[in-house]
XYZ file of N, CA and C in Angstrom:
306
model
N 7.578 6.306 -4.225
C 6.437 5.422 -4.329
C 6.349 4.920 -5.766
N 6.153 3.626 -5.897
C 6.132 3.004 -7.212
C 4.708 2.627 -7.607
N 4.433 2.740 -8.871
C 3.157 2.281 -9.418
C 3.341 0.822 -9.832
N 2.478 -0.048 -9.370
C 2.542 -1.455 -9.756
C 2.254 -1.570 -11.249
N 3.106 -2.330 -11.957
C 2.985 -2.405 -13.416
C 2.843 -3.830 -13.939
N 2.444 -4.755 -13.089
C 2.152 -6.093 -13.573
C 3.209 -7.146 -13.318
N 4.326 -6.792 -12.698
C 5.326 -7.804 -12.378
C 4.710 -8.824 -11.412
N 5.248 -10.050 -11.350
C 4.691 -11.039 -10.426
C 4.683 -10.497 -8.991
N 3.496 -10.441 -8.416
C 3.324 -9.791 -7.114
C 4.114 -10.500 -6.019
N 4.116 -11.825 -6.031
C 4.861 -12.562 -5.007
C 6.355 -12.303 -5.106
N 6.867 -12.128 -6.321
C 8.284 -11.795 -6.489
C 8.591 -10.446 -5.869
N 7.704 -9.500 -6.073
C 7.872 -8.165 -5.501
C 7.960 -8.261 -3.976
N 7.102 -9.075 -3.379
C 7.111 -9.228 -1.925
C 8.360 -9.949 -1.441
N 8.828 -10.942 -2.206
C 10.012 -11.707 -1.811
C 11.291 -10.885 -1.930
N 11.329 -9.972 -2.900
C 12.538 -9.187 -3.149
C 12.758 -8.105 -2.103
N 11.731 -7.779 -1.344
C 11.818 -6.682 -0.380
C 11.332 -7.153 0.982
N 12.093 -6.811 2.021
C 11.738 -7.195 3.380
C 10.420 -6.572 3.812
N 10.270 -5.263 3.574
C 9.066 -4.529 3.971
C 8.436 -3.876 2.751
N 7.152 -4.142 2.537
C 6.431 -3.583 1.394
C 5.093 -3.040 1.885
N 4.787 -1.816 1.481
C 3.489 -1.217 1.757
C 2.771 -1.045 0.427
N 1.529 -1.516 0.359
C 0.753 -1.451 -0.879
C -0.521 -0.666 -0.625
N -0.737 0.366 -1.443
C -2.006 1.089 -1.417
C -2.839 0.601 -2.594
N -4.009 0.055 -2.302
C -4.982 -0.301 -3.331
C -5.882 0.909 -3.529
N -6.038 1.336 -4.784
C -6.738 2.589 -5.065
C -7.444 2.512 -6.412
N -8.228 3.557 -6.684
C -8.808 3.786 -8.009
C -8.725 5.282 -8.280
N -8.585 5.646 -9.541
C -8.456 7.062 -9.902
C -9.674 7.886 -9.501
N -10.856 7.281 -9.499
C -12.091 8.005 -9.190
C -12.323 8.172 -7.687
N -11.474 7.589 -6.865
C -11.641 7.588 -5.407
C -10.947 8.804 -4.789
N -11.730 9.772 -4.316
C -11.148 10.981 -3.723
C -10.284 10.703 -2.497
N -10.720 9.882 -1.532
C -9.841 9.590 -0.398
C -8.520 8.941 -0.828
N -8.568 8.139 -1.895
C -7.337 7.532 -2.425
C -6.380 8.614 -2.912
N -6.918 9.595 -3.614
C -6.091 10.682 -4.145
C -5.544 11.555 -3.019
N -6.315 11.720 -1.941
C -5.849 12.491 -0.790
C -4.729 11.759 -0.055
N -4.769 10.442 -0.062
C -3.762 9.641 0.630
C -2.452 9.558 -0.148
N -2.518 9.689 -1.454
C -1.328 9.529 -2.303
C -0.161 10.421 -1.882
N -0.325 11.752 -1.713
C 0.833 12.566 -1.333
C 1.368 12.240 0.059
N 0.498 11.777 0.937
C 0.944 11.386 2.277
C 1.861 10.175 2.177
N 1.452 9.182 1.411
C 2.281 7.988 1.254
C 3.552 8.288 0.470
N 3.470 9.189 -0.506
C 4.681 9.585 -1.236
C 5.684 10.229 -0.286
N 5.200 11.080 0.601
C 6.085 11.724 1.573
C 6.671 10.694 2.535
N 5.844 9.796 3.027
C 6.339 8.760 3.936
C 7.345 7.848 3.244
N 7.179 7.623 1.951
C 8.116 6.758 1.226
C 9.519 7.359 1.175
N 9.617 8.683 1.234
C 10.936 9.323 1.252
C 11.527 9.350 2.657
N 10.685 9.226 3.659
C 11.143 9.249 5.053
C 11.432 7.847 5.587
N 10.651 6.875 5.185
C 10.791 5.493 5.662
C 11.399 4.655 4.539
N 12.677 4.874 4.307
C 13.337 4.303 3.131
C 13.574 2.798 3.232
N 13.362 2.215 4.399
C 13.508 0.762 4.539
C 12.273 0.013 4.040
N 11.230 0.766 3.647
C 9.985 0.177 3.155
C 9.815 0.545 1.684
N 9.451 -0.436 0.865
C 9.108 -0.169 -0.537
C 7.613 0.118 -0.611
N 7.254 1.250 -1.178
C 5.863 1.675 -1.295
C 5.379 1.449 -2.726
N 4.214 0.817 -2.852
C 3.606 0.572 -4.159
C 2.138 0.981 -4.140
N 1.633 1.373 -5.312
C 0.205 1.636 -5.509
C -0.306 0.647 -6.540
N -1.460 0.039 -6.248
C -2.089 -0.911 -7.164
C -3.460 -0.368 -7.542
N -3.646 -0.118 -8.834
C -4.922 0.354 -9.359
C -5.871 -0.838 -9.444
N -6.935 -0.823 -8.629
C -7.837 -1.975 -8.583
C -8.658 -2.133 -9.853
N -8.778 -1.073 -10.630
C -9.497 -1.177 -11.904
C -8.668 -1.956 -12.923
N -7.363 -1.753 -12.884
C -6.465 -2.412 -13.832
C -6.032 -3.796 -13.353
N -5.850 -3.938 -12.047
C -5.368 -5.196 -11.467
C -6.385 -5.728 -10.458
N -7.578 -5.941 -10.951
C -8.691 -6.405 -10.107
C -8.358 -7.727 -9.401
N -7.640 -8.625 -10.091
C -7.311 -9.921 -9.493
C -6.467 -9.767 -8.235
N -5.551 -8.804 -8.220
C -4.743 -8.575 -7.021
C -5.602 -8.086 -5.867
N -6.542 -7.208 -6.170
C -7.439 -6.695 -5.132
C -8.311 -7.815 -4.574
N -8.805 -8.679 -5.437
C -9.627 -9.809 -4.991
C -8.793 -10.758 -4.136
N -7.582 -11.089 -4.598
C -6.700 -11.984 -3.840
C -6.320 -11.406 -2.488
N -6.228 -10.082 -2.409
C -5.876 -9.420 -1.149
C -7.106 -9.130 -0.294
N -8.279 -9.558 -0.757
C -9.532 -9.347 -0.029
C -9.792 -7.863 0.245
N -9.523 -7.036 -0.751
C -9.785 -5.600 -0.641
C -11.276 -5.388 -0.864
N -11.945 -4.861 0.162
C -13.391 -4.668 0.094
C -13.788 -3.207 0.002
N -12.847 -2.326 0.310
C -13.094 -0.887 0.175
C -11.758 -0.215 -0.118
N -11.844 0.981 -0.677
C -10.617 1.716 -0.975
C -10.714 3.121 -0.395
N -9.584 3.689 -0.034
C -8.253 3.088 -0.091
C -8.066 2.022 0.988
N -7.333 1.006 0.632
C -6.861 0.010 1.586
C -5.349 -0.013 1.478
N -4.691 0.027 2.630
C -3.234 -0.013 2.691
C -2.847 -1.283 3.436
N -1.986 -2.079 2.807
C -1.560 -3.346 3.400
C -0.046 -3.317 3.555
N 0.416 -3.733 4.728
C 1.843 -3.782 5.016
C 2.279 -5.241 5.064
N 3.333 -5.550 4.312
C 3.879 -6.903 4.246
C 5.286 -6.906 4.830
N 5.593 -7.951 5.582
C 6.949 -8.152 6.098
C 7.361 -9.571 5.733
N 8.479 -9.693 5.047
C 8.980 -10.996 4.595
C 7.904 -11.777 3.836
N 7.140 -11.064 2.999
C 6.145 -11.693 2.148
C 4.805 -11.979 2.798
N 4.672 -11.719 4.085
C 3.431 -11.995 4.805
C 2.758 -10.695 5.226
N 1.434 -10.669 5.138
C 0.696 -9.490 5.590
C 0.814 -9.366 7.103
N 1.198 -8.168 7.559
C 1.317 -7.920 9.001
C 0.376 -6.818 9.472
N -0.237 -6.093 8.541
C -1.155 -5.041 8.940
C -1.973 -4.538 7.774
N -3.138 -3.943 8.122
C -4.057 -3.447 7.094
C -4.821 -2.264 7.669
N -4.941 -1.218 6.869
C -5.729 -0.036 7.229
C -6.662 0.282 6.078
N -7.878 0.693 6.415
C -8.861 1.075 5.397
C -9.222 2.533 5.582
N -9.467 3.203 4.473
C -9.895 4.594 4.526
C -8.733 5.565 4.623
N -9.082 6.842 4.537
C -8.081 7.905 4.606
C -7.631 8.100 6.044
N -6.326 8.299 6.239
C -5.759 8.637 7.537
C -4.777 9.780 7.322
N -4.744 10.758 8.233
C -3.739 11.810 8.110
C -2.336 11.228 8.321
N -1.347 11.993 7.926
C 0.036 11.502 7.926
C 0.472 10.976 9.284
N 0.222 11.720 10.349
C 0.732 11.289 11.655
C 0.126 9.948 12.088
N -1.134 9.709 11.768
C -1.748 8.422 12.120
C -1.217 7.292 11.242
N -1.016 7.564 9.971
C -0.475 6.547 9.071
C 0.956 6.186 9.485
N 1.756 7.195 9.791
C 3.140 6.947 10.201
C 3.187 6.152 11.503
N 2.353 6.512 12.467
C 2.303 5.787 13.739
C 1.915 4.335 13.512
N 0.899 4.099 12.675
C 0.465 2.732 12.389
C 1.593 1.926 11.748
N 2.278 2.508 10.767
C 3.365 1.798 10.084
C 4.455 1.422 11.072
N 4.907 2.383 11.863
C 6.013 2.125 12.796
C 5.623 1.101 13.853
N 4.388 1.157 14.317
C 3.912 0.202 15.318
C 3.800 -1.201 14.720
N 3.416 -1.278 13.466
C 3.180 -2.569 12.820
C 4.474 -3.290 12.472
N 5.499 -2.537 12.078
C 6.750 -3.202 11.698
C 7.640 -3.386 12.908
């Protein structure tokens, strides 16, 4: 799982067929609970690039993505949003959602 560091977001989406983005904040407990689940899934679902975007640091990305609550997880395929989940989900539900969405 990669931490977003300010590279052009559209380039990141164009360079990878499948991208999963977790929008989070350090003070958000459900976000912190979701982090190890997504890290584990990133090692299992290697065809997907996993990124975390800190909404405090990259507020413009969160606004552009219409993130209204955190954690929000957005799945992109070929640069287009194909799915979105809000709130904490256990691993089996997150994995099922990802596989069903792609």
